[in-house]
Coordinates of C-alpha atoms in Angstrom, one line a residue:
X1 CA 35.4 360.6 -34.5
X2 CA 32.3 361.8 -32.8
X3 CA 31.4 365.3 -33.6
X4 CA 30.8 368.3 -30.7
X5 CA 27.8 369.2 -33.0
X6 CA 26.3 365.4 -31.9
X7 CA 27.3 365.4 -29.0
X8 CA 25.6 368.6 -27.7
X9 CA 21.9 367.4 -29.6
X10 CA 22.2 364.3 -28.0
X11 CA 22.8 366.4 -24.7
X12 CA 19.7 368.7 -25.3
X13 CA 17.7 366.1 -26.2
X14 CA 18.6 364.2 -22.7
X15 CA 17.8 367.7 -21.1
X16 CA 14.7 368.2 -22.5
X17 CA 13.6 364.8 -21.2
X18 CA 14.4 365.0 -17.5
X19 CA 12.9 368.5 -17.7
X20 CA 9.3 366.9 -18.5
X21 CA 9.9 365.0 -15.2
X22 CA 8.1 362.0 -16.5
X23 CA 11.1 359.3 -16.3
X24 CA 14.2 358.8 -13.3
X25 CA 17.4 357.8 -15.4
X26 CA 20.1 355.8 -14.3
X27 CA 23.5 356.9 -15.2
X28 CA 25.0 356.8 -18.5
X29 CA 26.4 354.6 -20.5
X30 CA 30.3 354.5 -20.2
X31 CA 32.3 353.7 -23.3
X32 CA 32.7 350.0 -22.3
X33 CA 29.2 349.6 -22.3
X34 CA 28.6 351.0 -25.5
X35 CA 31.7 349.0 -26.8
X36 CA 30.0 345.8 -26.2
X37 CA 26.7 346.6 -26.9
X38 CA 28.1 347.8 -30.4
X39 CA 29.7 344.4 -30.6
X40 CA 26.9 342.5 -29.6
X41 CA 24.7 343.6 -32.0
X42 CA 26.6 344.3 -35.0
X43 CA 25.6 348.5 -35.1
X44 CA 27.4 351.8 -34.0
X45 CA 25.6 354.9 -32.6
X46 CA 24.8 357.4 -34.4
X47 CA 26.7 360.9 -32.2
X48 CA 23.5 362.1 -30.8
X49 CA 21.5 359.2 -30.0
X50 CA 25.5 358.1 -27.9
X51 CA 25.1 361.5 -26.1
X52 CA 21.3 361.0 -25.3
X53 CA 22.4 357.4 -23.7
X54 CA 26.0 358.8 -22.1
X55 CA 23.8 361.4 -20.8
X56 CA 21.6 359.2 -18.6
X57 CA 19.7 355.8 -19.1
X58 CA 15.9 356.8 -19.2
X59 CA 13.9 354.3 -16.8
X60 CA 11.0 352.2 -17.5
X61 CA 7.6 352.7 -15.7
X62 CA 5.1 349.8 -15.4
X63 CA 3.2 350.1 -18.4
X64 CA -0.5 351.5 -18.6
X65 CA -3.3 349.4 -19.5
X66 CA -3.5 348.7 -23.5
X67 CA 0.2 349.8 -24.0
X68 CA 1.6 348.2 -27.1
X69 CA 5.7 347.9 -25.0
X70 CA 5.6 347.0 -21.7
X71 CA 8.8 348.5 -21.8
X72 CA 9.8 351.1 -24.4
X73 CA 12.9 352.1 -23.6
X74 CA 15.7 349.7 -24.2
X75 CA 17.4 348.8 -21.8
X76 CA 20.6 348.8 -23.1
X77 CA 22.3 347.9 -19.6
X78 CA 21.0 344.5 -17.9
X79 CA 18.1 344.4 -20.1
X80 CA 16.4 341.2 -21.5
X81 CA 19.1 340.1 -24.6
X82 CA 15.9 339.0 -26.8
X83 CA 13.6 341.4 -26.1
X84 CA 16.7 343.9 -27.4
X85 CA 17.2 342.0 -30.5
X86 CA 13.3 341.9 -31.1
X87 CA 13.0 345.7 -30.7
X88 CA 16.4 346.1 -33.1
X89 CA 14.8 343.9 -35.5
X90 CA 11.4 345.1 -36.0
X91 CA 11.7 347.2 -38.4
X92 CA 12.9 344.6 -40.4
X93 CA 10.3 342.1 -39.7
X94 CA 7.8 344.7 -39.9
X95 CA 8.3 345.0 -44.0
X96 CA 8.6 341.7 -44.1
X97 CA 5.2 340.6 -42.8
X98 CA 4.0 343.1 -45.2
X99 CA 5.6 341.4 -48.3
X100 CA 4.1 337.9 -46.8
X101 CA 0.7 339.2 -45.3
X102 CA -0.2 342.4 -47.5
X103 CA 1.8 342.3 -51.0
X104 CA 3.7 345.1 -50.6
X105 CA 7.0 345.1 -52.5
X106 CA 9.5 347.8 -52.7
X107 CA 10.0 348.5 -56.9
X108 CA 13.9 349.3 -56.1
X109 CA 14.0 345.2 -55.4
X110 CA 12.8 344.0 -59.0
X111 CA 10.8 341.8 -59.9
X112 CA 8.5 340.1 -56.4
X113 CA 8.9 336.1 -57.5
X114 CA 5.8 334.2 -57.9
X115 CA 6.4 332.0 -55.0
X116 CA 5.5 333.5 -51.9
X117 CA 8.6 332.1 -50.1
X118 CA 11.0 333.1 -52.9
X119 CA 9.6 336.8 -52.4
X120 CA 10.1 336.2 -48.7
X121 CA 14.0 335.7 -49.1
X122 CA 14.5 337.8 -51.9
X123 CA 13.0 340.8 -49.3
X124 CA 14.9 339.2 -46.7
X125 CA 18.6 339.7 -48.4
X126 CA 17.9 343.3 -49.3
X127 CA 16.6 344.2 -45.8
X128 CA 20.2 343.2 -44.6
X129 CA 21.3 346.1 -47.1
X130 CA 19.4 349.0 -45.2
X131 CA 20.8 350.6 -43.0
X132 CA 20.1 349.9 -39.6
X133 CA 17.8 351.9 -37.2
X134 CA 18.5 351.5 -33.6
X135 CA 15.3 352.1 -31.1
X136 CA 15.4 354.9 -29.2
X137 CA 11.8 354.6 -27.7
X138 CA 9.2 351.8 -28.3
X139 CA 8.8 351.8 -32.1
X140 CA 10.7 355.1 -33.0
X141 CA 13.8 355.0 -34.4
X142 CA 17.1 356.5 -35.3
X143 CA 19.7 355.3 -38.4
X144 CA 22.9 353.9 -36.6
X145 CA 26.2 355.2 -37.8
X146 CA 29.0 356.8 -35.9
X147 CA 30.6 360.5 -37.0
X148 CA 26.5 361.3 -38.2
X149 CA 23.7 362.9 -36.3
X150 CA 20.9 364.9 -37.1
X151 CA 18.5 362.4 -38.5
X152 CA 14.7 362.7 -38.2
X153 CA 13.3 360.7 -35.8
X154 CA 10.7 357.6 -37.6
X155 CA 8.2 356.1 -36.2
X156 CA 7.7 352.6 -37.8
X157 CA 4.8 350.2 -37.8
X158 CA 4.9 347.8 -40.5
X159 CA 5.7 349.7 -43.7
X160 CA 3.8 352.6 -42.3
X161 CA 6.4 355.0 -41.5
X162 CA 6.3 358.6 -40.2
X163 CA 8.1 361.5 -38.8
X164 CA 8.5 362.0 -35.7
X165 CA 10.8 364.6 -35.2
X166 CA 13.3 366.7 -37.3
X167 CA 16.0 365.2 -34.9
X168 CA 16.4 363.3 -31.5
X169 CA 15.6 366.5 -29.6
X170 CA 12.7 367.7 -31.7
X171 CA 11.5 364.3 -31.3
X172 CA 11.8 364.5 -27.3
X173 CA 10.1 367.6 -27.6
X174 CA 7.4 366.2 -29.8
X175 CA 6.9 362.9 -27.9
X176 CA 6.8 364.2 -24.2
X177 CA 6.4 367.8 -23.9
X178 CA 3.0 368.5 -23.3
X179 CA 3.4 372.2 -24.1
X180 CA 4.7 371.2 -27.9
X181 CA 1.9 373.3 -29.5
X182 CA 1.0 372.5 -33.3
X183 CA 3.7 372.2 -36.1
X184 CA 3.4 374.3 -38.8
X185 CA 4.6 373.6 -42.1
X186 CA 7.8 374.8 -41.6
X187 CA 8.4 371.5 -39.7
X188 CA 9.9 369.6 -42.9
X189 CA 11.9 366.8 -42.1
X190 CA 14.1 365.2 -44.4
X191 CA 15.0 361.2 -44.2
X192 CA 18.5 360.2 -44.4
X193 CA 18.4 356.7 -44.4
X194 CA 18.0 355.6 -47.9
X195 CA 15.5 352.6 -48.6
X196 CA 13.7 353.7 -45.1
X197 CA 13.2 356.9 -46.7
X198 CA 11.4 355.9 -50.1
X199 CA 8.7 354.1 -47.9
X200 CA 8.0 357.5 -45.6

């Protein structure tokens, strides 16, 4: 059951985009479309981020010189199959060049084996516990999970993660309005995606 509460976030947030006037959107998503892309990659929406995308499909612009995505926003209809996959997985693969490149291990995983490619798959089998963030632009992301909204926006390098917004349309706000003005420390988001959240 999607909740009205969701559904009208996910609605601001895709409001507050087109009102910076920096992206033309296709039209929304249909419930087919997010049937099969919720099949083909093994993750459900969470309420807001499936109003965002029902609202209207933000469109790419070529990217500017030194951009780190050509294309940031998936592109959930049509788009490039692996380039999808890589942009799902990456937060994955992100802690896991850190356990191989930079030692980091997560305590809440025991003991980090000896062998380098033990620690490797030992990482690797809890990773497929965490719950999964969906992108919603370039490297920020939302948890996935249908009947829940309202999560803080992270931004994730690596295991250098951030906040980027209380929720998806704090985050818009954040990202793209140029007259967002400096947080003050009221601004206190709180993770909700446990494992993610320990490494914020």
């Amino acid at each position: 059951m999607i909740s009205n509460e969701g559904v009208r976030l996910g609605a601001d947030a895709a409001r507050r985009l087109a009102q910076t006037g920096l992206y033309e959107f296709e039209p929304g998503l249909t419930d087919a479309e997010f049937g099969r892309i919720e099949r083909e990659y093994g993750f459900e929406f969470a309420d807001d981020h499936r109003a965002f995308l029902a609202a209207g499909l933000p469109v790419n612009v070529p990217p500017e010189d030194g951009q780190t995505w050509s294309r940031p926003w998936p592109e959930w209809r049509g788009g490039d199959l692996d380039s999808l996959r890589r942009q799902l997985d990456w937060p994955v693969e992100g802690v896991l060049l850190d356990v191989e490149h930079n030692a980091f291990w997560y305590e809440g995983w025991g003991e980090r084996p000896a062998d380098g490619t033990a620690a490797l798959a030992k990482a690797r089998h809890h990773l497929a516990e965490a719950p999964v963030l969906v992108p919603v632009y370039a490297h920020r992301y939302l948890p996935a999970g249908r009947g829940s909204f309202r999560h803080p926006v992270l931004s994730m390098w690596q295991t250098d993660i951030i906040y980027y917004g209380l929720d998806l349309a704090d985050y818009i706000h954040q990202e793209f309005d140029e007259a967002r003005g400096e947080v003050d420390e009221s601004w206190s988001p709180r993770a909700t995606a446990l494992f993610w959240r320990d490494l914020l």
